[in-house]
CSV table of C-alpha atoms and ligand atoms in Angstrom, one decimal:
chain,number,residue,atom,x,y,z
A,1,MET,CA,-51.3,16.8,-20.7
A,2,LYS,CA,-49.3,13.1,-20.4
A,3,LYS,CA,-51.8,10.6,-18.6
A,4,ILE,CA,-50.0,7.6,-16.5
A,5,ASP,CA,-50.4,4.5,-17.1
A,6,ARG,CA,-50.6,3.9,-13.3
A,7,LYS,CA,-50.6,-0.1,-12.7
A,8,PHE,CA,-54.3,-1.5,-11.5
A,9,GLY,CA,-53.4,-4.1,-9.1
A,10,LYS,CA,-52.5,-7.7,-9.8
A,11,LYS,CA,-54.8,-10.1,-11.6
A,12,LEU,CA,-54.6,-13.3,-10.1
A,13,GLU,CA,-54.1,-16.3,-11.5
A,14,VAL,CA,-57.4,-17.6,-9.9
A,15,ASP,CA,-60.3,-16.6,-12.1
A,16,ALA,CA,-64.2,-16.4,-10.4
A,17,LYS,CA,-66.6,-18.3,-12.3
A,18,LEU,CA,-69.8,-17.1,-12.7
A,19,ASP,CA,-72.8,-19.1,-13.7
A,20,ILE,CA,-76.1,-18.0,-14.9
A,21,ASN,CA,-78.5,-20.5,-16.2
A,22,GLY,CA,-75.3,-22.9,-17.2
A,23,HIS,CA,-74.0,-20.0,-18.8
A,24,VAL,CA,-70.4,-19.7,-17.6
A,25,PHE,CA,-68.9,-17.5,-16.8
A,26,THR,CA,-65.4,-16.0,-16.1
A,27,LEU,CA,-64.5,-12.9,-13.8
A,28,PRO,CA,-60.7,-11.6,-13.9
A,29,VAL,CA,-59.8,-11.5,-9.9
A,30,ILE,CA,-57.6,-8.2,-8.9
A,31,GLU,CA,-55.8,-7.7,-5.8
A,32,GLY,CA,-54.5,-4.7,-4.3
A,33,THR,CA,-51.3,-3.9,-2.4
A,34,GLN,CA,-52.9,-5.2,1.2
A,35,GLY,CA,-53.8,-8.1,-0.2
A,36,GLU,CA,-57.7,-7.3,-0.9
A,37,ARG,CA,-59.5,-8.4,-3.6
A,38,GLY,CA,-62.2,-7.4,-6.4
A,39,LEU,CA,-63.4,-9.2,-9.7
A,40,ASP,CA,-63.5,-7.0,-12.9
A,41,ILE,CA,-66.8,-6.9,-13.8
A,42,SER,CA,-66.2,-4.4,-16.5
A,43,LYS,CA,-66.9,-6.7,-19.4
A,44,LEU,CA,-69.9,-8.6,-17.8
A,45,TYR,CA,-72.8,-6.2,-19.4
A,46,ALA,CA,-71.3,-6.8,-22.3
A,47,GLU,CA,-70.4,-10.5,-22.5
A,48,THR,CA,-74.0,-11.4,-20.8
A,49,GLY,CA,-76.5,-8.6,-20.8
A,50,TYR,CA,-76.5,-8.3,-17.7
A,51,VAL,CA,-75.2,-5.5,-14.6
A,52,THR,CA,-75.0,-5.6,-11.0
A,53,ILE,CA,-77.0,-4.0,-8.1
A,54,ASP,CA,-75.5,-2.6,-5.9
A,55,GLN,CA,-77.6,0.5,-3.9
A,56,GLY,CA,-74.9,2.9,-2.3
A,57,PHE,CA,-72.4,1.6,-4.0
A,58,ALA,CA,-71.7,-0.8,-0.6
A,59,ASN,CA,-69.6,-3.3,-2.9
A,60,THR,CA,-67.7,-1.1,-5.7
A,61,ALA,CA,-64.7,-0.2,-6.3
A,62,ALA,CA,-65.6,2.6,-8.4
A,63,CYS,CA,-61.9,3.1,-8.7
A,64,TYR,CA,-58.2,2.2,-7.9
A,65,SER,CA,-56.0,4.1,-5.7
A,66,ASP,CA,-52.9,5.3,-3.4
A,67,ILE,CA,-53.8,7.6,-1.7
A,68,SER,CA,-55.4,6.0,1.0
A,69,TYR,CA,-55.8,3.3,2.6
A,70,ILE,CA,-58.7,2.2,5.8
A,71,ASP,CA,-58.7,-1.3,7.0
A,72,GLY,CA,-62.1,-1.3,8.6
A,73,LYS,CA,-62.0,-4.1,11.2
A,74,LYS,CA,-58.7,-3.6,12.1
A,75,GLY,CA,-59.5,0.7,12.3
A,76,ILE,CA,-56.7,1.7,10.4
A,77,LEU,CA,-56.1,4.2,8.5
A,78,ASN,CA,-52.6,5.2,6.5
A,79,TYR,CA,-51.8,8.2,3.8
A,80,ARG,CA,-50.0,7.7,1.0
A,81,GLY,CA,-48.8,4.5,3.6
A,82,ILE,CA,-48.2,6.1,6.4
A,83,PRO,CA,-50.0,5.8,9.9
A,84,ILE,CA,-52.4,8.8,11.0
A,85,GLU,CA,-51.8,8.5,14.4
A,86,GLU,CA,-47.8,9.1,13.2
A,87,LEU,CA,-49.4,11.9,10.7
A,88,ALA,CA,-51.4,13.7,13.3
A,89,GLU,CA,-48.5,14.0,15.8
A,90,LYS,CA,-45.9,14.6,13.8
A,91,HIS,CA,-46.4,16.2,11.0
A,92,SER,CA,-48.2,20.0,10.1
A,93,PHE,CA,-51.4,19.9,8.0
A,94,VAL,CA,-49.1,21.8,5.1
A,95,GLU,CA,-47.2,18.9,5.2
A,96,VAL,CA,-50.1,16.3,5.0
A,97,ALA,CA,-51.6,18.2,2.5
A,98,TYR,CA,-48.2,18.5,0.4
A,99,LEU,CA,-48.1,14.9,0.8
A,100,LEU,CA,-51.8,14.2,-0.8
A,101,VAL,CA,-51.6,16.3,-4.0
A,102,HIS,CA,-47.9,15.1,-4.5
A,103,GLY,CA,-47.4,11.3,-3.2
A,104,GLN,CA,-44.8,11.8,-1.0
A,105,LEU,CA,-43.9,13.7,2.2
A,106,PRO,CA,-41.7,17.1,1.2
A,107,ASN,CA,-38.1,17.6,2.1
A,108,GLN,CA,-37.4,21.2,3.8
A,109,LYS,CA,-36.8,22.5,0.3
A,110,LYS,CA,-40.1,21.7,-1.1
A,111,LEU,CA,-41.8,22.2,2.1
A,112,LYS,CA,-40.5,26.1,2.1
A,113,LYS,CA,-42.0,26.7,-1.1
A,114,TRP,CA,-45.4,24.9,-1.0
A,115,SER,CA,-45.4,27.3,2.1
A,116,GLY,CA,-45.0,30.5,-0.1
A,117,PHE,CA,-47.0,29.3,-2.2
A,118,LEU,CA,-49.9,28.9,0.3
A,119,THR,CA,-48.6,32.5,1.4
A,120,GLU,CA,-48.5,33.8,-1.6
A,121,HIS,CA,-52.2,32.7,-2.4
A,122,SER,CA,-54.3,33.7,0.9
A,123,LEU,CA,-56.1,36.9,-0.7
A,124,LEU,CA,-59.4,36.0,-2.4
A,125,HIS,CA,-60.1,38.7,-5.8
A,126,GLU,CA,-61.4,41.9,-3.3
A,127,ASP,CA,-64.2,42.4,-6.2
A,128,MET,CA,-65.2,38.9,-4.6
A,129,ARG,CA,-65.5,40.0,-1.1
A,130,HIS,CA,-68.3,41.9,-2.1
A,131,PHE,CA,-70.4,38.7,-3.1
A,132,PHE,CA,-70.5,38.1,0.9
A,133,ASP,CA,-72.7,41.0,1.2
A,134,GLY,CA,-75.6,39.3,-0.5
A,135,PHE,CA,-75.8,36.7,1.2
A,136,PRO,CA,-78.4,36.5,3.9
A,137,ARG,CA,-77.2,36.9,7.5
A,138,GLY,CA,-78.5,33.3,8.5
A,139,ALA,CA,-76.8,31.8,5.8
A,140,HIS,CA,-75.3,29.0,6.5
A,141,PRO,CA,-71.0,29.1,5.8
A,142,MET,CA,-71.5,26.0,4.2
A,143,HIS,CA,-74.0,27.3,1.4
A,144,ILE,CA,-71.8,30.2,1.1
A,145,LEU,CA,-68.6,28.7,1.0
A,146,SER,CA,-69.8,25.7,-2.1
A,147,THR,CA,-71.5,28.8,-3.9
A,148,MET,CA,-68.7,31.1,-3.4
A,149,ILE,CA,-66.3,28.0,-4.4
A,150,ASN,CA,-67.9,27.8,-7.6
A,151,ALA,CA,-67.6,31.7,-7.8
A,152,LEU,CA,-64.2,31.5,-8.2
A,153,SER,CA,-64.1,29.6,-11.2
A,154,THR,CA,-65.5,33.5,-12.8
A,155,PHE,CA,-62.2,35.1,-11.1
A,156,TYR,CA,-59.5,31.8,-12.2
A,157,PRO,CA,-57.9,30.2,-14.7
A,158,ASN,CA,-60.2,27.4,-15.0
A,159,VAL,CA,-58.2,23.7,-14.6
A,160,ASP,CA,-59.1,21.1,-16.2
A,161,GLN,CA,-57.8,18.2,-17.6
A,162,ARG,CA,-56.3,20.1,-20.8
A,163,SER,CA,-54.6,22.8,-18.5
A,164,LEU,CA,-53.2,20.2,-15.7
A,165,LYS,CA,-50.0,20.0,-15.9
A,166,ALA,CA,-49.2,23.6,-16.2
A,167,ASP,CA,-51.4,25.0,-13.4
A,168,ILE,CA,-51.7,22.1,-10.7
A,169,ASN,CA,-49.3,23.4,-8.0
A,170,GLU,CA,-51.0,26.8,-8.8
A,171,THR,CA,-54.6,26.0,-8.3
A,172,SER,CA,-53.8,23.3,-5.5
A,173,THR,CA,-52.4,25.6,-3.1
A,174,ARG,CA,-54.7,28.4,-4.0
A,175,LEU,CA,-58.0,26.3,-3.0
A,176,ILE,CA,-56.1,25.2,-0.5
A,177,SER,CA,-55.1,28.8,1.0
A,178,ILE,CA,-58.5,30.4,-0.7
A,179,VAL,CA,-60.6,28.1,0.6
A,180,ARG,CA,-60.0,29.3,4.2
A,181,THR,CA,-59.8,32.9,3.6
A,182,LEU,CA,-63.8,32.1,2.4
A,183,ALA,CA,-64.8,30.1,5.4
A,184,ALA,CA,-63.1,32.2,7.3
A,185,PHE,CA,-65.1,35.3,5.4
A,186,ALA,CA,-68.1,33.7,5.6
A,187,TYR,CA,-68.5,33.4,9.5
A,188,LYS,CA,-67.5,37.0,9.8
A,189,ARG,CA,-70.5,37.4,7.5
A,190,SER,CA,-72.8,35.5,9.8
A,191,VAL,CA,-71.6,36.9,12.3
A,192,GLY,CA,-72.4,40.6,11.6
A,193,GLU,CA,-68.5,41.1,11.5
A,194,PRO,CA,-65.9,43.3,9.4
A,195,ILE,CA,-64.4,40.6,6.9
A,196,VAL,CA,-59.9,40.2,8.7
A,197,TYR,CA,-57.9,39.6,5.9
A,198,PRO,CA,-55.1,37.3,5.7
A,199,LYS,CA,-51.1,38.0,7.3
A,200,HIS,CA,-48.2,37.2,5.3
A,201,ASP,CA,-46.4,36.4,8.3
A,202,LEU,CA,-48.9,33.2,9.8
A,203,SER,CA,-48.9,30.1,9.6
A,204,TYR,CA,-51.5,28.3,7.8
A,205,GLY,CA,-53.3,27.3,11.0
A,206,ALA,CA,-53.0,30.7,13.0
A,207,ASN,CA,-54.5,32.2,10.0
A,208,PHE,CA,-56.8,30.6,9.7
A,209,LEU,CA,-57.7,31.7,13.9
A,210,HIS,CA,-56.1,35.6,13.2
A,211,MET,CA,-59.2,35.4,10.2
A,212,MET,CA,-62.0,33.9,12.9
A,213,PHE,CA,-61.5,35.8,15.7
A,214,ASP,CA,-59.2,39.5,15.6
A,215,SER,CA,-62.0,41.9,15.6
A,216,PRO,CA,-60.8,45.5,15.6
A,217,VAL,CA,-62.2,46.2,18.8
A,218,LYS,CA,-60.7,42.9,20.3
A,219,PRO,CA,-57.2,41.5,18.5
A,220,TYR,CA,-57.2,38.0,18.9
A,221,LYS,CA,-54.1,36.2,20.3
A,222,ILE,CA,-53.0,33.3,18.9
A,223,ASP,CA,-52.1,30.3,22.0
A,224,GLN,CA,-50.0,27.6,19.8
A,225,ASP,CA,-51.7,24.7,21.7
A,226,ILE,CA,-54.7,25.9,19.8
A,227,VAL,CA,-52.9,25.8,16.6
A,228,ASP,CA,-51.4,22.6,17.5
A,229,VAL,CA,-55.2,21.4,17.4
A,230,LEU,CA,-55.9,23.3,14.5
A,231,ASN,CA,-53.8,21.2,12.6
A,232,MET,CA,-54.2,17.2,14.0
A,233,LEU,CA,-58.2,17.9,13.2
A,234,LEU,CA,-57.5,19.7,10.3
A,235,VAL,CA,-55.1,16.1,9.3
A,236,ILE,CA,-57.2,13.5,10.2
A,237,HIS,CA,-60.2,14.6,7.9
A,238,ALA,CA,-57.6,15.7,4.9
A,239,ASP,CA,-58.6,12.4,2.9
A,240,HIS,CA,-60.6,9.0,3.8
A,241,GLU,CA,-60.6,7.1,-0.2
A,242,GLN,CA,-63.7,7.0,-1.5
A,243,ASN,CA,-66.5,8.6,1.1
A,244,CYS,CA,-69.7,10.4,-0.6
A,245,SER,CA,-68.1,13.6,-1.4
A,246,THR,CA,-65.1,12.0,-2.7
A,247,THR,CA,-66.9,9.7,-4.9
A,248,ALA,CA,-69.1,13.1,-6.0
A,249,VAL,CA,-65.2,14.9,-6.9
A,250,ARG,CA,-64.8,11.6,-9.2
A,251,VAL,CA,-68.0,11.7,-10.5
A,252,ILE,CA,-68.0,15.3,-11.0
A,253,GLY,CA,-65.1,15.7,-12.7
A,254,SER,CA,-65.0,12.4,-14.6
A,255,ALA,CA,-67.5,14.9,-16.4
A,256,GLN,CA,-64.1,17.1,-17.3
A,257,VAL,CA,-65.5,20.3,-14.9
A,258,ASN,CA,-63.6,22.1,-13.7
A,259,LEU,CA,-61.4,21.7,-10.8
A,260,TYR,CA,-63.5,24.6,-8.7
A,261,SER,CA,-66.7,23.5,-9.1
A,262,THR,CA,-65.9,20.2,-8.6
A,263,ILE,CA,-64.1,20.7,-5.3
A,264,ALA,CA,-67.8,22.9,-4.9
A,265,ALA,CA,-69.8,19.9,-5.8
A,266,GLY,CA,-67.7,17.9,-3.0
A,267,VAL,CA,-68.6,20.9,-0.3
A,268,ASN,CA,-72.0,20.2,-1.0
A,269,ALA,CA,-72.5,16.6,-0.7
A,270,LEU,CA,-70.1,17.0,2.3
A,271,SER,CA,-72.8,19.3,4.6
A,272,GLY,CA,-75.6,16.6,4.4
A,273,PRO,CA,-75.9,15.0,7.9
A,274,LEU,CA,-75.2,11.8,7.0
A,275,HIS,CA,-71.5,13.0,5.8
A,276,GLY,CA,-69.9,16.0,7.3
A,277,GLY,CA,-72.8,17.7,9.0
A,278,ALA,CA,-72.4,14.8,11.9
A,279,ASN,CA,-70.3,16.9,13.5
A,280,GLN,CA,-73.3,19.3,14.2
A,281,ALA,CA,-75.9,17.0,14.1
A,282,VAL,CA,-74.1,15.3,17.2
A,283,MET,CA,-74.1,18.2,19.7
A,284,LYS,CA,-77.1,19.2,18.5
A,285,MET,CA,-78.5,15.8,19.7
A,286,LEU,CA,-75.8,15.6,23.3
A,287,ARG,CA,-78.2,19.0,23.9
A,288,LYS,CA,-80.9,17.2,23.8
A,289,ILE,CA,-80.1,15.1,25.8
A,290,ASN,CA,-79.3,17.4,28.6
A,291,LYS,CA,-82.1,19.2,28.1
A,292,ASP,CA,-84.2,16.3,28.4
A,293,GLY,CA,-82.4,15.5,32.2
A,294,GLY,CA,-79.6,13.8,30.4
A,295,ASN,CA,-81.0,10.5,30.3
A,296,VAL,CA,-79.1,8.5,27.3
A,297,ASP,CA,-80.6,5.1,27.8
A,298,LYS,CA,-83.6,6.5,27.2
A,299,TYR,CA,-82.0,7.8,23.6
A,300,VAL,CA,-80.3,4.9,22.9
A,301,ALA,CA,-82.9,3.5,23.4
A,302,LYS,CA,-84.5,5.4,21.0
A,303,ALA,CA,-81.8,5.0,18.5
A,304,LYS,CA,-82.7,0.8,18.7
A,305,ASP,CA,-86.2,1.5,17.9
A,306,LYS,CA,-87.1,0.6,14.4
A,307,ASN,CA,-90.3,2.4,14.7
A,308,ASP,CA,-88.3,5.7,16.0
A,309,PRO,CA,-85.8,7.5,12.7
A,310,PHE,CA,-83.6,8.8,15.3
A,311,ARG,CA,-80.1,7.4,15.5
A,312,LEU,CA,-77.3,7.9,17.2
A,313,MET,CA,-74.9,10.6,14.9
A,314,GLY,CA,-71.4,10.1,15.6
A,315,PHE,CA,-72.2,6.7,15.6
A,316,GLY,CA,-71.2,3.5,13.3
A,317,HIS,CA,-69.9,3.7,9.7
A,318,ARG,CA,-70.1,1.8,6.4
A,319,VAL,CA,-65.9,1.1,6.5
A,320,TYR,CA,-65.2,0.5,10.2
A,321,LYS,CA,-66.7,-2.4,11.7
A,322,THR,CA,-64.5,-0.9,14.8
A,323,TYR,CA,-63.4,2.3,16.5
A,324,ASP,CA,-62.6,5.1,14.1
A,325,PRO,CA,-58.7,6.0,13.8
A,326,ARG,CA,-59.2,9.2,14.0
A,327,ALA,CA,-62.1,9.0,16.9
A,328,LYS,CA,-58.9,7.9,18.9
A,329,ILE,CA,-56.8,10.2,18.7
A,330,MET,CA,-59.7,13.2,19.0
A,331,LYS,CA,-60.8,11.3,22.2
A,332,ALA,CA,-57.7,11.7,23.8
A,333,ALA,CA,-57.0,15.2,21.8
A,334,CYS,CA,-60.0,16.2,23.5
A,335,HIS,CA,-59.4,15.2,26.8
A,336,LYS,CA,-55.6,17.1,26.6
A,337,LEU,CA,-57.4,20.7,25.5
A,338,LEU,CA,-59.7,20.4,27.4
A,339,LYS,CA,-57.9,20.0,30.4
A,340,LYS,CA,-55.6,22.5,29.2
A,341,LEU,CA,-58.4,25.3,29.1
A,342,ASN,CA,-59.8,24.1,32.6
A,343,ILE,CA,-63.3,23.1,30.6
A,344,LYS,CA,-65.7,21.6,32.2
A,345,ASP,CA,-68.0,20.7,29.5
A,346,PRO,CA,-71.1,19.1,30.3
A,347,LEU,CA,-71.8,17.5,26.6
A,348,LEU,CA,-68.1,16.1,27.1
A,349,ASP,CA,-70.0,14.1,30.0
A,350,THR,CA,-72.9,13.1,27.9
A,351,ALA,CA,-71.0,11.9,25.1
A,352,MET,CA,-68.7,9.5,27.5
A,353,LYS,CA,-71.6,7.8,29.2
A,354,LEU,CA,-73.6,8.1,25.9
A,355,GLU,CA,-70.8,6.1,24.2
A,356,GLU,CA,-70.2,3.8,27.4
A,357,VAL,CA,-74.2,2.7,27.3
A,358,ALA,CA,-73.9,2.2,23.6
A,359,LEU,CA,-70.2,-0.4,23.6
A,360,ASN,CA,-72.1,-1.6,26.0
A,361,ASP,CA,-75.3,-2.7,24.4
A,362,GLU,CA,-76.4,-5.9,21.9
A,363,TYR,CA,-77.5,-3.7,19.2
A,364,PHE,CA,-74.3,-1.6,18.6
A,365,LYS,CA,-71.9,-4.9,19.1
A,366,ALA,CA,-74.3,-6.7,16.7
A,367,ARG,CA,-73.7,-4.0,14.0
A,368,ASN,CA,-70.5,-3.1,15.1
A,369,LEU,CA,-71.7,0.4,15.5
A,370,PHE,CA,-68.3,3.0,16.9
A,371,PRO,CA,-67.6,6.3,18.0
A,372,ASN,CA,-66.8,7.8,14.1
A,373,VAL,CA,-64.8,11.1,13.1
A,374,ASP,CA,-67.5,13.6,13.8
A,375,PHE,CA,-68.0,11.7,18.0
A,376,TYR,CA,-65.8,14.2,19.6
A,377,SER,CA,-64.6,16.7,16.7
A,378,GLY,CA,-67.6,18.6,18.1
A,379,ILE,CA,-65.9,19.5,21.7
A,380,ILE,CA,-62.9,20.2,20.4
A,381,TYR,CA,-64.3,23.3,18.0
A,382,ARG,CA,-66.4,24.4,20.9
A,383,ALA,CA,-63.5,24.5,23.0
A,384,ILE,CA,-61.6,26.6,20.7
A,385,GLY,CA,-64.8,28.6,20.4
A,386,ILE,CA,-65.4,27.2,16.4
A,387,PRO,CA,-69.4,28.3,16.6
A,388,GLU,CA,-71.7,25.2,15.5
A,389,ASN,CA,-72.9,26.1,12.0
A,390,MET,CA,-68.9,25.6,11.0
A,391,PHE,CA,-68.3,22.8,12.1
A,392,THR,CA,-68.7,20.9,8.4
A,393,VAL,CA,-66.5,24.4,7.0
A,394,MET,CA,-63.8,23.0,9.2
A,395,PHE,CA,-64.4,19.5,8.1
A,396,ALA,CA,-64.2,20.9,4.2
A,397,LEU,CA,-61.3,23.2,5.0
A,398,GLY,CA,-59.2,19.9,6.7
A,399,ARG,CA,-60.7,17.3,3.1
A,400,LEU,CA,-60.1,19.8,0.7
A,401,PRO,CA,-56.3,18.5,-0.2
A,402,GLY,CA,-57.5,14.3,-0.4
A,403,TRP,CA,-60.8,15.7,-2.8
A,404,ILE,CA,-57.7,17.6,-5.2
A,405,ALA,CA,-55.6,14.5,-4.9
A,406,GLN,CA,-58.3,12.0,-5.5
A,407,TRP,CA,-59.1,14.7,-8.7
A,408,ARG,CA,-56.1,14.9,-9.6
A,409,GLU,CA,-55.2,10.8,-9.5
A,410,MET,CA,-58.8,10.4,-11.2
A,411,VAL,CA,-58.0,13.0,-14.9
A,412,GLU,CA,-53.6,11.9,-15.1
A,413,THR,CA,-54.8,8.1,-15.1
A,414,LYS,CA,-55.2,6.8,-18.6
A,415,ASN,CA,-58.4,5.6,-19.5
A,416,THR,CA,-60.8,7.5,-17.0
A,417,LYS,CA,-64.2,6.7,-18.0
A,418,ILE,CA,-67.1,9.5,-17.1
A,419,ALA,CA,-69.0,8.5,-14.4
A,420,ARG,CA,-72.3,6.5,-15.7
A,421,PRO,CA,-73.7,3.7,-13.8
A,422,ARG,CA,-76.2,1.7,-14.9
A,423,GLN,CA,-80.1,1.2,-13.2
A,424,ILE,CA,-82.7,-1.4,-13.3
A,425,TYR,CA,-85.7,0.6,-14.4
A,426,THR,CA,-88.8,-0.7,-12.0
A,427,GLY,CA,-91.4,2.3,-13.4
A,428,VAL,CA,-94.7,1.6,-16.4
A,429,PRO,CA,-94.1,-0.8,-19.2
A,430,CYS,CA,-92.9,1.1,-22.3
A,431,LYS,CA,-94.9,1.3,-24.6
A,432,ARG,CA,-94.0,0.5,-28.3
A,433,SER,CA,-93.4,3.6,-31.0
A,434,GLU,CA,-95.2,3.2,-33.8
A,435,GLY,CA,-94.1,1.3,-36.4
A,436,SER,CA,-91.3,-0.2,-34.3
A,437,ALA,CA,-90.0,-3.4,-34.8
A,438,GLU,CA,-91.2,-6.8,-32.9
B,501,LIG,N1,-77.5,4.1,15.6
B,501,LIG,C1,-78.7,3.4,15.4
B,501,LIG,N2,-78.4,2.3,14.8
B,501,LIG,C2,-77.7,2.3,14.0
B,501,LIG,C3,-76.9,3.2,13.7
B,501,LIG,C4,-76.8,4.6,14.2
B,501,LIG,N3,-76.0,5.8,14.2
B,501,LIG,N4,-76.2,3.9,12.2
B,501,LIG,C5,-75.9,2.7,12.0
B,501,LIG,N5,-77.5,1.8,12.5
B,501,LIG,C6,-77.9,0.5,12.1
B,501,LIG,C7,-78.7,0.5,11.2
B,501,LIG,O1,-80.0,1.0,11.2
B,501,LIG,C8,-78.7,-0.7,10.3
B,501,LIG,O2,-79.7,-1.8,11.0
B,501,LIG,P1,-80.5,-3.3,10.7
B,501,LIG,O3,-79.5,-3.8,10.1
B,501,LIG,O4,-81.3,-3.7,11.9
B,501,LIG,O5,-81.1,-2.6,9.2
B,501,LIG,C9,-77.1,-1.5,10.6
B,501,LIG,O6,-77.4,0.0,12.0
B,501,LIG,C10,-76.8,-1.1,9.2
B,501,LIG,O7,-76.6,0.5,9.2
B,501,LIG,P2,-76.6,1.3,7.5
B,501,LIG,O8,-77.6,2.4,7.4
B,501,LIG,O9,-77.0,0.2,6.3
B,501,LIG,O10,-75.2,1.4,7.0
B,501,LIG,P3,-74.4,2.0,6.7
B,501,LIG,O11,-72.9,2.0,6.6
B,501,LIG,O12,-75.5,2.5,5.3
B,501,LIG,O13,-74.3,3.9,7.4
B,501,LIG,C11,-73.9,5.5,8.4
B,501,LIG,C12,-73.6,4.1,8.2
B,501,LIG,C13,-74.6,6.4,7.5
B,501,LIG,C14,-72.5,5.9,9.0
B,501,LIG,C15,-74.8,5.1,9.5
B,501,LIG,O14,-74.3,4.4,10.6
B,501,LIG,C16,-75.5,6.2,10.4
B,501,LIG,O15,-76.3,7.2,9.8
B,501,LIG,N6,-75.0,7.2,11.3
B,501,LIG,C17,-75.3,7.6,11.8
B,501,LIG,C18,-74.8,9.8,11.2
B,501,LIG,C19,-73.4,9.4,10.9
B,501,LIG,O16,-72.2,9.6,12.2
B,501,LIG,N7,-72.4,9.8,10.0
B,501,LIG,C20,-70.9,10.1,10.2
B,501,LIG,C21,-70.6,9.3,9.0
B,501,LIG,S1,-68.5,9.7,9.0
B,501,LIG,C22,-68.4,10.7,8.1
B,501,LIG,O17,-69.0,10.3,7.2
B,501,LIG,C23,-67.1,11.7,7.9
């Protein structure tokens, strides 16, 4: 595979100086295309014997990337330079998946070919269907999904760095298409209904809804408005630079693990309540508040109490210190959809009250805590009939092209190194082994 010699930001004329006990070391300053600056510490250990400490990587740029850009202060998100608002309004998830994986929006010819690949690969190997029978009925679909994605590597040719060039199109489309089938099968398993196979004449989103909700006794009627909302949801989840699950994908992938197992790792990382699992946790929280009389002030107070582990789920973000642009799109879509479907959801009323109280509260203001992507998404999923244990699976479906694009960018880049951070050892002082030199 030909590796790409990507340009690694712009080295500025100015250097940063680090003074350690009178010894001055020079650190190159690198600037990205949006003016964000970083200190290149890659030679620091070799030159000084010092490492840097940054728990949770809150201040570490682990890679150079051309895929998505976030301005957390201004609330901006772009994929390949295109604002998320424009993509959510004007482009299908299939187009956005192509944009992320291939670097630009497809023309009509390329879109037709890409869509054709997606249709062609929607069917799961029949022998894998039987795996679903082995999971307990109550198994979480997210765990079924990651297990099944990992199992794909035993049925399909593995794509890794060496075979990348020949197979990337086929494997990325197979993954994007089959993961949708796996997600719907996982759901059918959890509710004890027969599996519904994909249909070749349906669009990506319509096919998913068909596999989820069609049944031998009650055919599912596809509503284009619901397909459109689903499309928007998938688009706004499609990438988000170096978040926890994408970092998991890059870390696992850096050991040259095959793409299926790498993506399974991303799904597992996403399942946590502090990451993608927050959308399910938000619904649980809203229901709890309603059951407790709808007293939002009480829960805002709990969230502020440092002796109480409760946090406002769907609030706060490592990068956004203002309203998450995805939450803005989601909030507007939520109101529109509920109006169209004539649904009055008490959880939406509680969410709005909670948002209002929190946004006017000094604790939340001082820490720049705003609703994130997960705050309103659950209410939309609920309105279109997606059950709560599938919310994070929906997130994974959306994030898949982003993970693939990030993995591809990493393995195609020259000089990519295996991810291997350092540590500061704080354990028991080590004994010297016998005979060791003083
Ligand atoms: N409720 C109450 N207080 C909060 C919340 C919250 N949701 N989020 C952050 N804080 C407080 C912290 O207690 C901390 O206060 P302190 O400075 O007095 O100690 C301060 O705000 C900073 O919070 P950190 O946890 O240090 O911020 P971090 O960037 O590490 O965490 C995270 C970000 C995990 C998203 C956090 O805001 C959180 O737990 N939110 C709730 C879970 C959630 O919605 N996750 C989804 C995120 S979006 C995504 O992953 C798709």
